[in-house]
Amino acid sequence: MGRLLIRRILLGIVVTWVVSMMIFAATELLPGDVCHAVLGQGATEKSLESCRERLQLNQPMHTRYLQWLGRLATGELGTSLANDLQISDQIGARAWNTVRLAALTALIAVPLAVLLGLIAAIRADSSVDRGISIGTLCFISVPEFFTGVLLVYILAVQLRWMPAVANYRDLTRGDFLEVIEALALPIATLTFAVLAHMTRMTRTAVLNVMSSPYIEQAILKGASRSRVIIRHALPNAVAPIVNVIALNLAYLVSGVVVVEAIFRIPGLGTLMVESVIYRDIPTVQAIGMLFCVTYVGFNLIADVMAIIANPRLRHPR
Amino acid sequence: MSAASQAPSETDLKTRFTPSLIIGLVIVGFWLLVALFGPALAPHLESDIVTDMSYAPAGEVGLLGSDYLGRDVFSRLLYGARMTMGLALLVTLLSFSLGVILGFIAAISGRWIDGLMSRINDALMAFPSIILALIVMSALGTSLMIMIVTVAIIDSTRVFRLSRALAMDISVMDFVDVARSRGESLWWITVREILPNTLAPLAAEFGIRFTFAILFISALSFLGLGVQPPAADWGVMVKENLQGLLFGSAAALMPAAAVASLTVGVNLIVDWFLRRMGGDVSQELMN
């Protein structure tokens, strides 16, 4: 198992390195250079020159790549092209909103999904199972902005239970209840986006284990179906379930971009979209790198957990 | 989709036409008709301003009210059907041909070419799709053309992985060995032996990729990076009317519901199809 783990972790490092090169190289795809593209046709020679100076375009590519990596590591990312603010300050000011949204969503979605998946597995092929199956299929299919807009329309506009648009900027120091009230709809939207897949995979994982001989033995000795599932099947289904959970946490990275846009939450997702519109490439690269490292990291965790939780790999012959 | 009609005959009759399949077919058929004939039947042009009242409620102006500029939501929804579905179909056709061709080439090529292509594919798949699209669009700009190509390439990585795996499985079968020892060319083997045997899973994949393309394109348009106003696209319509929710207008809800119903419809069909092949649509969809 140790060798397998080390191999997987090394692979994760290689992937991160390749991803960082690709993000850096994205700007080199341009026919001219970044400054030409960003400043447009009307750019004067002088402004082009100062832009190139700022991005150090006169140096060879590999030098700039290494410098960029160094700046990423130290957090000194320089100033944004759109305004003269420090990129790391902007990221720092918004990161908490994004992390909080994703973390609260995970706290709600993960237990709920495992519970629903277990219910579907215990009552497999019943009407409850069928209902969960159709419901989750629908939620997998619909876009986040549909769930978000629908929730706002029903809960905030029609029923007036909560504010349609909260003032997220004031929430950095707000007390816990205020935060929850303001973030309730974004969290609910994001939860629906990841819940369905986790539920389905939990059900599949448990049912896969259910078809093995030792489960048949447990059934034959007279254990009830819920006891068979919780005592005998669940421990062996942990590996695939943990895997799905980590993969879905990785998926939160994409979901968060759209959900922040729906509710106008000043987080990293909205900052990245704004930066794409203004073609503020250094900021896009920095946030893109953050999101990608998170994504690769969760995928790595998913595989590592699967290796650790798999009894066959834990005790090799 | 043509996939739904070519069912194997040996499966039992009960699973032939489930209610969910019929619902899916009705929804998708409805939107196909709207995309084809909707714009001809629309009472107004997509950019016509029909009233000076923003967010007029449904019934008062037109069938579904007016949007933030006083345009007819109903007409824009009809135009949007053609735009959104047409773009998604274009992207899917592009990504599909790219993915299948490259996947088959990788599968029948030697270790080096296959290894190289697969590693490049892995690198592209290591990104969350939407983040990769954002990075590319920040570098190359946000035109419709760039969006189509970007989404198609990102999407094709999933098709590549599937078609390579399928072709690998088939290419070790006895009948392929027989064809090879008969002296058939690689092209012949690919087209006459491998392709026909991968058609069913590829057909299901086409449906999944189509849903993915709709969701991806409308999400980008919603973020302001895809189709640009005043063109009517469902994602754009959600974005521009989002403020209206505060005034109780459902102008943003209609196009969002249109996207949702279409993708649910396609997935109901794909789910039925995959169940017959013993798969599960949700496992495919997250990729």
Coordinates of C-alpha atoms in Angstrom, one line a residue:
Chain A
M1 CA 0.0 0.0 0.0
G2 CA 2.8 2.4 0.9
R3 CA 4.3 2.2 -2.6
L4 CA 0.9 2.7 -4.1
L5 CA 0.3 5.8 -2.0
I6 CA 3.7 7.3 -2.8
R7 CA 3.1 6.7 -6.5
R8 CA -0.3 8.4 -6.3
I9 CA 1.1 11.4 -4.4
L10 CA 4.0 11.8 -6.8
L11 CA 1.5 11.7 -9.7
G12 CA -0.5 14.5 -8.0
I13 CA 2.7 16.6 -7.8
V14 CA 3.4 16.0 -11.5
V15 CA -0.2 16.9 -12.5
T16 CA 0.0 20.1 -10.5
W17 CA 3.3 21.0 -12.2
V18 CA 1.8 20.3 -15.7
V19 CA -1.3 22.3 -14.8
S20 CA 0.8 25.3 -13.7
M21 CA 2.8 25.1 -17.0
M22 CA -0.4 25.1 -19.0
I23 CA -1.9 28.0 -17.1
F24 CA 1.3 30.0 -17.6
A25 CA 1.5 29.0 -21.3
A26 CA -2.1 30.0 -22.0
T27 CA -0.9 33.6 -22.6
E28 CA 1.8 32.4 -25.1
L29 CA -1.0 31.1 -27.4
L30 CA -1.6 34.6 -28.5
P31 CA -0.3 35.7 -32.0
G32 CA 1.1 39.0 -30.6
D33 CA 1.8 39.2 -26.9
V34 CA -0.4 39.7 -23.8
C35 CA 0.0 43.5 -23.8
H36 CA -1.1 43.8 -27.5
A37 CA -4.2 41.7 -26.8
V38 CA -5.1 43.4 -23.5
L39 CA -4.6 47.0 -24.6
G40 CA -6.1 46.5 -28.1
Q41 CA -5.4 48.2 -31.4
G42 CA -5.4 51.8 -30.0
A43 CA -2.5 51.2 -27.6
T44 CA 0.3 53.6 -27.9
E45 CA 3.9 52.5 -28.1
K46 CA 4.5 54.0 -24.7
S47 CA 1.7 52.1 -22.9
L48 CA 2.7 48.9 -24.6
E49 CA 6.2 49.4 -23.4
S50 CA 5.2 50.0 -19.8
C51 CA 2.9 47.0 -19.9
R52 CA 5.7 44.8 -21.2
E53 CA 8.0 46.2 -18.6
R54 CA 5.5 45.3 -15.9
L55 CA 5.0 41.8 -17.1
Q56 CA 8.7 41.5 -17.9
L57 CA 8.0 40.2 -21.4
N58 CA 11.5 41.1 -22.5
Q59 CA 12.8 38.0 -20.6
P60 CA 12.7 34.5 -22.0
M61 CA 9.7 32.3 -21.3
H62 CA 11.3 29.8 -18.9
T63 CA 12.7 32.6 -16.8
R64 CA 9.3 34.2 -16.5
Y65 CA 7.7 30.8 -15.7
L66 CA 10.2 30.2 -12.8
Q67 CA 9.7 33.8 -11.5
W68 CA 5.9 33.3 -11.7
L69 CA 6.2 30.1 -9.7
G70 CA 8.3 31.9 -7.1
R71 CA 5.7 34.7 -6.9
L72 CA 2.9 32.1 -6.5
A73 CA 4.8 30.4 -3.7
T74 CA 5.5 33.7 -1.8
G75 CA 2.1 35.2 -2.5
E76 CA 3.6 38.3 -4.0
L77 CA 1.6 38.3 -7.2
G78 CA 2.1 41.9 -8.3
T79 CA -0.6 44.3 -9.3
S80 CA -3.7 43.6 -11.4
L81 CA -3.9 44.9 -15.0
A82 CA -7.5 46.1 -14.5
N83 CA -6.8 48.3 -11.5
D84 CA -3.7 49.0 -9.6
L85 CA -4.6 46.9 -6.6
Q86 CA -2.4 44.1 -5.4
I87 CA -3.7 40.7 -6.7
S88 CA -2.9 38.9 -3.4
D89 CA -4.9 41.5 -1.5
Q90 CA -7.9 41.1 -3.7
I91 CA -7.7 37.4 -3.4
G92 CA -7.3 37.5 0.3
A93 CA -10.3 39.8 0.7
R94 CA -12.5 37.5 -1.2
A95 CA -11.2 34.0 -0.5
W96 CA -13.0 33.7 2.8
N97 CA -16.5 34.2 1.2
T98 CA -15.7 31.4 -1.3
V99 CA -14.2 29.0 1.3
R100 CA -17.1 29.6 3.7
L101 CA -19.7 28.9 1.1
A102 CA -18.0 25.7 -0.1
A103 CA -17.3 24.5 3.4
L104 CA -20.9 25.1 4.7
T105 CA -22.2 23.4 1.6
A106 CA -20.0 20.3 2.2
L107 CA -21.1 20.1 5.8
I108 CA -24.7 19.9 4.8
A109 CA -24.5 18.0 1.5
V110 CA -22.2 15.1 2.5
P111 CA -24.2 13.7 5.5
L112 CA -27.5 14.2 3.6
A113 CA -26.2 12.5 0.5
V114 CA -24.9 9.4 2.4
L115 CA -28.2 9.2 4.3
L116 CA -30.4 9.4 1.2
G117 CA -28.1 6.9 -0.6
L118 CA -28.4 4.5 2.3
I119 CA -32.2 4.8 2.3
A120 CA -32.3 4.2 -1.4
A121 CA -30.1 1.1 -1.0
I122 CA -32.1 -0.3 2.0
R123 CA -35.3 0.1 0.1
A124 CA -33.9 -0.8 -3.3
D125 CA -36.4 -1.0 -6.1
S126 CA -39.2 0.4 -3.9
S127 CA -41.1 3.5 -4.7
V128 CA -38.9 5.5 -2.3
D129 CA -35.8 4.3 -4.3
R130 CA -37.5 5.1 -7.6
G131 CA -38.4 8.6 -6.3
I132 CA -34.9 9.3 -5.1
S133 CA -33.6 8.0 -8.4
I134 CA -35.8 10.3 -10.6
G135 CA -35.3 13.2 -8.3
T136 CA -31.5 12.9 -8.3
L137 CA -31.5 12.5 -12.1
C138 CA -33.4 15.7 -12.4
F139 CA -31.0 17.6 -10.1
I140 CA -28.0 16.3 -11.9
S141 CA -29.4 17.5 -15.2
V142 CA -30.5 21.1 -14.3
P143 CA -28.1 24.0 -14.4
E144 CA -27.1 25.7 -11.1
F145 CA -28.7 28.9 -12.2
F146 CA -32.0 27.2 -12.6
T147 CA -32.0 25.9 -9.0
G148 CA -30.8 29.2 -7.8
V149 CA -33.3 31.4 -9.6
L150 CA -36.1 29.0 -8.7
L151 CA -35.2 29.1 -5.0
V152 CA -35.0 32.9 -5.0
Y153 CA -38.3 33.1 -6.9
I154 CA -40.2 30.8 -4.6
L155 CA -38.6 31.4 -1.1
A156 CA -37.7 35.1 -1.4
V157 CA -40.1 36.6 -4.0
Q158 CA -43.3 34.6 -3.5
L159 CA -43.1 33.5 0.1
R160 CA -40.8 36.3 1.4
W161 CA -39.1 34.0 3.8
M162 CA -35.6 35.4 3.2
P163 CA -33.8 38.2 1.5
A164 CA -33.4 37.9 -2.3
V165 CA -30.1 39.7 -2.3
A166 CA -28.1 39.9 0.9
N167 CA -25.3 42.4 1.5
Y168 CA -22.4 40.0 1.5
R169 CA -19.7 42.6 2.0
D170 CA -21.0 43.3 5.6
L171 CA -20.8 39.7 6.5
T172 CA -17.1 39.4 7.1
R173 CA -17.7 40.2 10.7
G174 CA -21.4 39.4 11.0
D175 CA -22.6 37.0 13.7
F176 CA -23.3 33.4 12.8
L177 CA -27.1 33.6 12.4
E178 CA -26.8 36.6 10.0
V179 CA -24.3 34.7 7.9
I180 CA -26.5 31.6 7.7
E181 CA -29.5 33.7 6.8
A182 CA -27.7 35.5 4.0
L183 CA -26.0 32.4 2.7
A184 CA -29.0 30.0 3.0
L185 CA -30.0 30.2 -0.6
P186 CA -26.5 30.0 -2.1
I187 CA -25.7 27.0 0.1
A188 CA -29.0 25.3 -0.9
T189 CA -28.3 25.9 -4.6
L190 CA -24.8 24.4 -4.4
T191 CA -26.1 21.6 -2.2
F192 CA -28.6 20.5 -4.9
A193 CA -25.8 20.6 -7.4
V194 CA -23.6 18.1 -5.6
L195 CA -26.1 16.1 -3.6
A196 CA -27.6 14.1 -6.4
H197 CA -24.5 12.6 -7.6
M198 CA -23.2 11.6 -4.2
T199 CA -26.6 10.0 -3.3
R200 CA -26.6 7.9 -6.5
M201 CA -23.0 6.8 -6.0
T202 CA -23.6 5.9 -2.3
R203 CA -26.5 3.7 -3.4
T204 CA -24.5 2.1 -6.2
A205 CA -21.5 1.4 -3.9
V206 CA -23.7 -0.2 -1.2
L207 CA -25.6 -2.3 -3.7
N208 CA -22.4 -3.5 -5.3
V209 CA -21.2 -4.8 -1.9
M210 CA -24.6 -6.3 -1.3
S211 CA -24.1 -8.8 -4.1
S212 CA -21.1 -10.4 -2.4
P213 CA -21.2 -13.9 -0.8
Y214 CA -20.6 -12.8 2.8
I215 CA -23.7 -10.5 2.6
E216 CA -25.7 -13.5 1.5
Q217 CA -24.4 -15.3 4.6
A218 CA -25.6 -12.5 6.8
I219 CA -29.0 -12.5 5.2
L220 CA -29.2 -16.3 5.6
K221 CA -28.4 -16.2 9.3
G222 CA -31.5 -14.0 9.6
A223 CA -30.2 -10.4 10.0
S224 CA -32.7 -7.7 9.0
R225 CA -32.0 -5.8 5.7
S226 CA -31.1 -2.5 7.5
R227 CA -28.7 -4.4 9.8
V228 CA -27.1 -6.2 6.9
I229 CA -26.5 -2.9 5.1
I230 CA -25.3 -0.8 8.1
R231 CA -23.2 -3.5 9.9
H232 CA -22.0 -5.5 7.0
A233 CA -22.2 -3.7 3.7
L234 CA -21.5 -0.1 4.7
P235 CA -17.9 -0.7 6.1
N236 CA -16.9 -2.2 2.8
A237 CA -18.6 0.5 0.8
V238 CA -16.7 3.3 2.6
A239 CA -13.9 3.4 0.0
P240 CA -16.1 4.2 -3.0
I241 CA -18.3 6.6 -1.0
V242 CA -15.4 8.5 0.3
N243 CA -14.1 8.6 -3.2
V244 CA -17.3 10.2 -4.5
I245 CA -17.4 12.7 -1.7
A246 CA -13.9 13.9 -2.5
L247 CA -14.7 14.1 -6.2
N248 CA -17.8 16.1 -5.4
L249 CA -15.9 18.5 -3.2
A250 CA -13.7 19.0 -6.2
Y251 CA -16.8 19.7 -8.2
L252 CA -17.7 22.5 -5.8
V253 CA -14.8 24.5 -7.4
S254 CA -16.8 24.8 -10.7
G255 CA -20.2 25.1 -8.9
V256 CA -19.0 28.0 -6.8
V257 CA -18.2 30.2 -9.8
V258 CA -21.8 30.1 -11.1
V259 CA -23.5 30.2 -7.7
E260 CA -21.4 33.3 -6.7
A261 CA -22.5 35.0 -9.9
I262 CA -26.2 34.2 -9.3
F263 CA -26.2 35.7 -5.8
R264 CA -23.5 38.3 -6.5
I265 CA -21.3 37.1 -3.7
P266 CA -17.9 38.8 -3.9
G267 CA -15.8 35.7 -3.9
L268 CA -13.0 34.2 -5.9
G269 CA -15.4 33.0 -8.6
T270 CA -16.8 36.4 -9.3
L271 CA -13.4 38.0 -9.2
M272 CA -12.2 35.5 -11.8
V273 CA -15.1 36.1 -14.1
E274 CA -14.6 39.9 -13.8
S275 CA -10.9 39.5 -14.5
V276 CA -11.7 37.4 -17.7
I277 CA -14.0 40.1 -18.9
Y278 CA -11.3 42.8 -18.3
R279 CA -8.7 40.4 -19.6
D280 CA -6.7 40.9 -16.5
I281 CA -4.5 37.9 -17.2
P282 CA -2.3 37.9 -14.1
T283 CA -5.3 37.8 -11.8
V284 CA -7.0 35.0 -13.9
Q285 CA -3.8 32.9 -13.8
A286 CA -3.4 33.3 -10.0
I287 CA -7.1 32.4 -9.2
G288 CA -7.1 29.7 -11.9
M289 CA -4.0 28.2 -10.3
L290 CA -5.7 28.3 -6.8
F291 CA -8.9 26.6 -8.2
C292 CA -6.9 24.0 -10.1
V293 CA -4.7 23.1 -7.1
T294 CA -7.8 22.7 -5.0
Y295 CA -9.3 20.5 -7.7
V296 CA -6.2 18.3 -8.2
G297 CA -5.8 18.1 -4.4
F298 CA -9.4 16.8 -3.8
N299 CA -8.9 14.3 -6.6
L300 CA -5.7 13.2 -4.9
I301 CA -7.4 12.9 -1.6
A302 CA -10.2 10.9 -3.2
D303 CA -7.7 8.3 -4.5
V304 CA -5.6 8.2 -1.3
M305 CA -8.7 7.6 0.8
A306 CA -9.8 4.9 -1.6
I307 CA -6.4 3.2 -1.2
I308 CA -6.4 3.5 2.6
A309 CA -10.0 2.4 3.0
N310 CA -9.6 -0.7 0.7
P311 CA -9.0 -3.6 3.0
R312 CA -7.4 -5.6 0.2
L313 CA -4.8 -3.0 -0.4
R314 CA -4.2 -2.4 3.3
H315 CA -3.2 -6.0 3.9
P316 CA -1.3 -7.1 0.8
R317 CA -0.6 -10.8 0.4
Chain B
M1 CA -32.0 10.9 -30.6
S2 CA -31.6 8.0 -33.0
A3 CA -30.2 6.0 -30.1
A4 CA -33.6 5.6 -28.5
S5 CA -35.2 3.9 -31.4
Q6 CA -32.7 1.1 -32.0
A7 CA -33.4 -1.0 -29.0
P8 CA -32.2 -4.6 -28.7
S9 CA -35.2 -6.9 -29.1
E10 CA -34.3 -9.5 -26.5
T11 CA -34.9 -7.3 -23.4
D12 CA -38.3 -7.7 -21.9
L13 CA -41.2 -5.7 -23.0
K14 CA -41.7 -4.0 -19.7
T15 CA -38.6 -1.8 -20.1
R16 CA -39.4 -1.0 -23.7
F17 CA -41.4 2.2 -23.1
T18 CA -41.1 3.4 -19.5
P19 CA -43.1 6.5 -18.5
S20 CA -39.9 8.4 -18.0
L21 CA -38.7 7.6 -21.5
I22 CA -42.0 8.9 -22.9
I23 CA -41.7 12.1 -20.9
G24 CA -38.2 12.6 -22.1
L25 CA -39.1 12.0 -25.8
V26 CA -42.1 14.4 -25.5
I27 CA -39.9 17.2 -23.9
V28 CA -37.0 16.8 -26.4
G29 CA -39.4 16.5 -29.3
F30 CA -41.2 19.7 -28.2
W31 CA -38.0 21.7 -27.9
L32 CA -36.8 20.4 -31.3
L33 CA -40.0 21.7 -32.9
V34 CA -39.6 25.0 -31.1
A35 CA -36.0 25.4 -32.3
L36 CA -37.1 24.6 -35.9
F37 CA -40.3 26.6 -36.2
G38 CA -40.3 28.9 -33.1
P39 CA -38.7 31.9 -34.7
A40 CA -41.1 31.8 -37.6
L41 CA -44.0 31.7 -35.2
A42 CA -42.7 34.3 -32.8
P43 CA -44.9 37.4 -32.5
H44 CA -41.9 39.8 -32.3
L45 CA -38.3 39.9 -33.3
E46 CA -35.8 38.9 -30.7
S47 CA -34.5 42.5 -30.4
D48 CA -37.9 44.3 -30.8
I49 CA -38.8 46.5 -27.9
V50 CA -42.5 46.1 -27.6
T51 CA -43.3 48.1 -24.5
D52 CA -41.6 50.8 -22.5
M53 CA -42.4 48.9 -19.4
S54 CA -39.6 46.8 -17.9
Y55 CA -40.6 43.4 -16.4
A56 CA -44.2 43.7 -17.3
P57 CA -46.0 40.6 -15.8
A58 CA -47.1 37.7 -17.9
G59 CA -50.4 38.3 -19.8
E60 CA -50.1 42.0 -19.7
V61 CA -47.5 42.3 -22.4
G62 CA -47.3 39.2 -24.7
L63 CA -47.7 35.7 -23.4
L64 CA -44.9 35.7 -20.8
G65 CA -44.4 39.4 -20.1
S66 CA -41.5 41.7 -21.0
D67 CA -37.9 41.7 -20.0
Y68 CA -35.6 44.4 -18.6
L69 CA -35.6 46.3 -21.9
G70 CA -39.3 45.8 -22.6
R71 CA -38.8 43.0 -25.1
D72 CA -41.2 40.2 -25.5
V73 CA -40.0 37.3 -23.3
F74 CA -42.0 34.7 -25.2
S75 CA -40.5 35.7 -28.6
R76 CA -37.0 35.7 -27.1
L77 CA -37.6 32.3 -25.6
L78 CA -38.4 30.9 -29.0
Y79 CA -35.4 32.5 -30.7
G80 CA -33.3 31.4 -27.7
A81 CA -34.3 27.8 -28.3
R82 CA -32.7 27.9 -31.8
M83 CA -29.6 29.7 -30.5
T84 CA -29.0 27.6 -27.5
M85 CA -29.8 24.2 -29.1
G86 CA -28.1 25.0 -32.3
L87 CA -24.9 26.1 -30.6
A88 CA -25.0 23.0 -28.3
L89 CA -25.5 20.7 -31.3
L90 CA -22.6 22.4 -33.2
V91 CA -20.3 22.0 -30.2
T92 CA -21.3 18.4 -29.7
L93 CA -20.8 17.5 -33.3
L94 CA -17.4 19.1 -33.2
S95 CA -16.3 17.6 -29.9
F96 CA -17.7 14.2 -30.9
S97 CA -15.9 13.9 -34.2
L98 CA -12.7 15.2 -32.7
G99 CA -12.9 12.9 -29.7
V100 CA -13.9 9.7 -31.6
I101 CA -11.4 10.2 -34.4
L102 CA -8.5 10.9 -32.0
G103 CA -9.7 8.2 -29.6
F104 CA -9.7 5.5 -32.3
I105 CA -6.3 6.7 -33.6
A106 CA -4.9 6.4 -30.1
A107 CA -6.4 2.9 -29.7
I108 CA -5.0 1.4 -32.9
S109 CA -1.7 3.2 -32.8
G110 CA 1.5 1.9 -31.1
R111 CA 2.4 2.5 -27.5
W112 CA 4.2 5.8 -28.0
I113 CA 1.5 7.7 -29.9
D114 CA -1.2 6.3 -27.7
G115 CA 0.8 7.2 -24.6
L116 CA 1.5 10.8 -25.8
M117 CA -2.1 11.4 -26.8
S118 CA -3.5 10.0 -23.5
R119 CA -1.1 12.0 -21.4
I120 CA -2.1 15.3 -23.2
N121 CA -5.8 14.3 -22.7
D122 CA -5.1 13.6 -19.0
A123 CA -3.5 17.0 -18.6
L124 CA -6.6 18.7 -20.1
M125 CA -8.9 16.7 -17.9
A126 CA -7.0 17.7 -14.7
F127 CA -8.7 21.1 -15.0
P128 CA -12.2 21.8 -13.8
S129 CA -13.9 22.4 -17.2
I130 CA -15.3 25.8 -16.5
I131 CA -12.0 27.1 -15.0
L132 CA -10.1 25.9 -18.1
A133 CA -12.6 27.7 -20.3
L134 CA -12.1 30.9 -18.3
I135 CA -8.3 30.7 -18.5
V136 CA -8.4 30.2 -22.3
M137 CA -10.9 32.9 -22.8
S138 CA -9.0 35.4 -20.8
A139 CA -6.0 34.8 -23.1
L140 CA -7.8 34.6 -26.4
G141 CA -10.7 36.9 -25.8
T142 CA -14.4 36.2 -25.5
S143 CA -15.9 35.8 -29.0
L144 CA -18.5 33.3 -30.0
M145 CA -16.1 31.4 -32.2
I146 CA -13.5 31.1 -29.4
M147 CA -16.2 29.9 -27.1
I148 CA -17.4 27.2 -29.5
V149 CA -13.9 25.9 -30.1
T150 CA -12.9 26.0 -26.5
V151 CA -16.0 24.2 -25.2
A152 CA -15.7 21.6 -28.0
I153 CA -12.1 20.8 -27.2
I154 CA -12.7 20.6 -23.5
D155 CA -15.7 18.3 -24.2
S156 CA -13.8 16.2 -26.7
T157 CA -11.4 15.0 -23.9
R158 CA -14.3 13.0 -22.4
V159 CA -15.3 11.6 -25.8
F160 CA -11.6 10.7 -26.4
R161 CA -11.3 8.7 -23.2
L162 CA -14.5 6.8 -23.8
S163 CA -13.9 6.0 -27.5
R164 CA -10.3 5.0 -26.9
A165 CA -11.4 2.6 -24.1
L166 CA -14.2 1.2 -26.3
A167 CA -11.9 0.7 -29.3
M168 CA -9.2 -0.9 -27.1
D169 CA -11.7 -3.5 -25.8
I170 CA -12.9 -4.3 -29.3
S171 CA -9.5 -4.4 -31.0
V172 CA -8.4 -7.4 -28.9
M173 CA -11.5 -9.4 -29.9
D174 CA -11.1 -12.5 -32.0
F175 CA -13.0 -11.2 -35.0
V176 CA -10.6 -8.2 -35.2
D177 CA -7.7 -10.7 -35.2
V178 CA -9.3 -12.6 -38.0
A179 CA -9.7 -9.4 -40.0
R180 CA -6.1 -8.5 -39.3
S181 CA -4.8 -11.9 -40.4
R182 CA -7.0 -11.6 -43.5
G183 CA -4.8 -8.6 -44.3
E184 CA -7.4 -5.9 -44.0
S185 CA -6.1 -2.3 -43.6
L186 CA -6.3 -0.4 -40.3
W187 CA -8.9 1.9 -41.9
W188 CA -11.1 -1.0 -42.9
I189 CA -10.8 -2.6 -39.4
T190 CA -11.7 0.7 -37.7
V191 CA -14.7 1.5 -39.9
R192 CA -16.1 -2.0 -40.5
E193 CA -15.2 -3.8 -37.2
I194 CA -14.6 -1.3 -34.4
L195 CA -17.1 1.5 -35.2
P196 CA -20.2 -0.7 -35.6
N197 CA -19.5 -2.4 -32.3
T198 CA -19.1 0.9 -30.4
L199 CA -22.2 2.6 -31.8
A200 CA -24.5 1.9 -28.9
P201 CA -22.3 3.4 -26.1
L202 CA -21.3 6.2 -28.4
A203 CA -24.9 7.1 -29.1
A204 CA -25.5 7.3 -25.3
E205 CA -22.4 9.4 -24.9
F206 CA -23.7 11.8 -27.6
G207 CA -26.8 12.5 -25.5
I208 CA -24.6 13.1 -22.5
R209 CA -22.3 15.4 -24.3
F210 CA -25.2 17.3 -25.7
T211 CA -26.6 18.0 -22.2
F212 CA -23.1 18.9 -21.1
A213 CA -22.8 21.3 -24.0
I214 CA -26.1 23.0 -23.2
L215 CA -25.2 23.4 -19.6
F216 CA -21.6 24.6 -20.3
I217 CA -22.7 27.1 -23.0
S218 CA -25.6 28.5 -21.0
A219 CA -23.4 28.8 -17.9
L220 CA -20.8 30.7 -19.9
S221 CA -23.4 33.0 -21.4
F222 CA -24.9 33.4 -17.9
L223 CA -21.5 34.6 -16.7
G224 CA -21.4 37.1 -19.6
L225 CA -18.7 35.2 -21.5
G226 CA -20.6 33.3 -24.1
V227 CA -23.3 34.6 -26.5
Q228 CA -23.4 38.4 -26.3
P229 CA -26.6 40.5 -26.0
P230 CA -28.8 41.4 -27.8
A231 CA -28.8 37.9 -29.3
A232 CA -31.4 35.7 -27.5
D233 CA -29.8 32.8 -25.7
W234 CA -31.3 31.1 -22.7
G235 CA -28.2 31.7 -20.6
V236 CA -28.0 35.4 -21.6
M237 CA -31.7 35.8 -20.9
V238 CA -31.2 34.5 -17.3
K239 CA -28.3 36.9 -16.7
E240 CA -29.9 40.0 -18.1
N241 CA -33.2 39.5 -16.2
L242 CA -31.7 38.4 -12.9
Q243 CA -32.4 41.8 -11.3
G244 CA -36.0 41.4 -12.2
L245 CA -36.4 38.8 -9.5
L246 CA -36.3 41.5 -7.0
F247 CA -39.4 43.0 -8.5
G248 CA -41.1 39.7 -8.6
S249 CA -40.6 39.2 -12.3
A250 CA -40.3 35.6 -13.6
A251 CA -38.4 36.7 -16.8
A252 CA -35.2 35.1 -15.6
L253 CA -37.0 32.0 -14.4
M254 CA -38.5 31.1 -17.9
P255 CA -35.3 30.6 -19.8
A256 CA -33.7 28.8 -16.8
A257 CA -36.7 26.5 -16.7
A258 CA -36.3 26.0 -20.5
V259 CA -32.7 24.9 -20.1
A260 CA -33.6 22.6 -17.2
S261 CA -36.5 20.9 -18.9
L262 CA -34.5 20.3 -22.1
T263 CA -31.5 18.8 -20.2
V264 CA -33.8 16.7 -18.0
G265 CA -35.6 15.5 -21.1
V266 CA -32.4 14.4 -22.8
N267 CA -31.1 12.7 -19.7
L268 CA -34.4 10.8 -19.2
I269 CA -33.8 9.3 -22.7
V270 CA -30.1 8.6 -22.1
D271 CA -30.9 7.1 -18.6
W272 CA -33.4 4.7 -20.2
F273 CA -30.9 3.8 -22.9
L274 CA -28.0 3.3 -20.4
R275 CA -30.2 1.2 -18.1
R276 CA -30.7 -1.3 -20.9
M277 CA -26.9 -1.4 -21.3
G278 CA -26.5 -1.8 -17.6
G279 CA -25.0 1.6 -16.8
D280 CA -26.0 4.7 -14.8
V281 CA -26.2 8.2 -16.3
S282 CA -25.0 9.9 -13.2
Q283 CA -21.6 8.3 -13.4
E284 CA -21.1 9.7 -16.9
L285 CA -22.5 13.1 -16.2
M286 CA -20.0 14.4 -13.6
N287 CA -17.1 14.0 -16.0

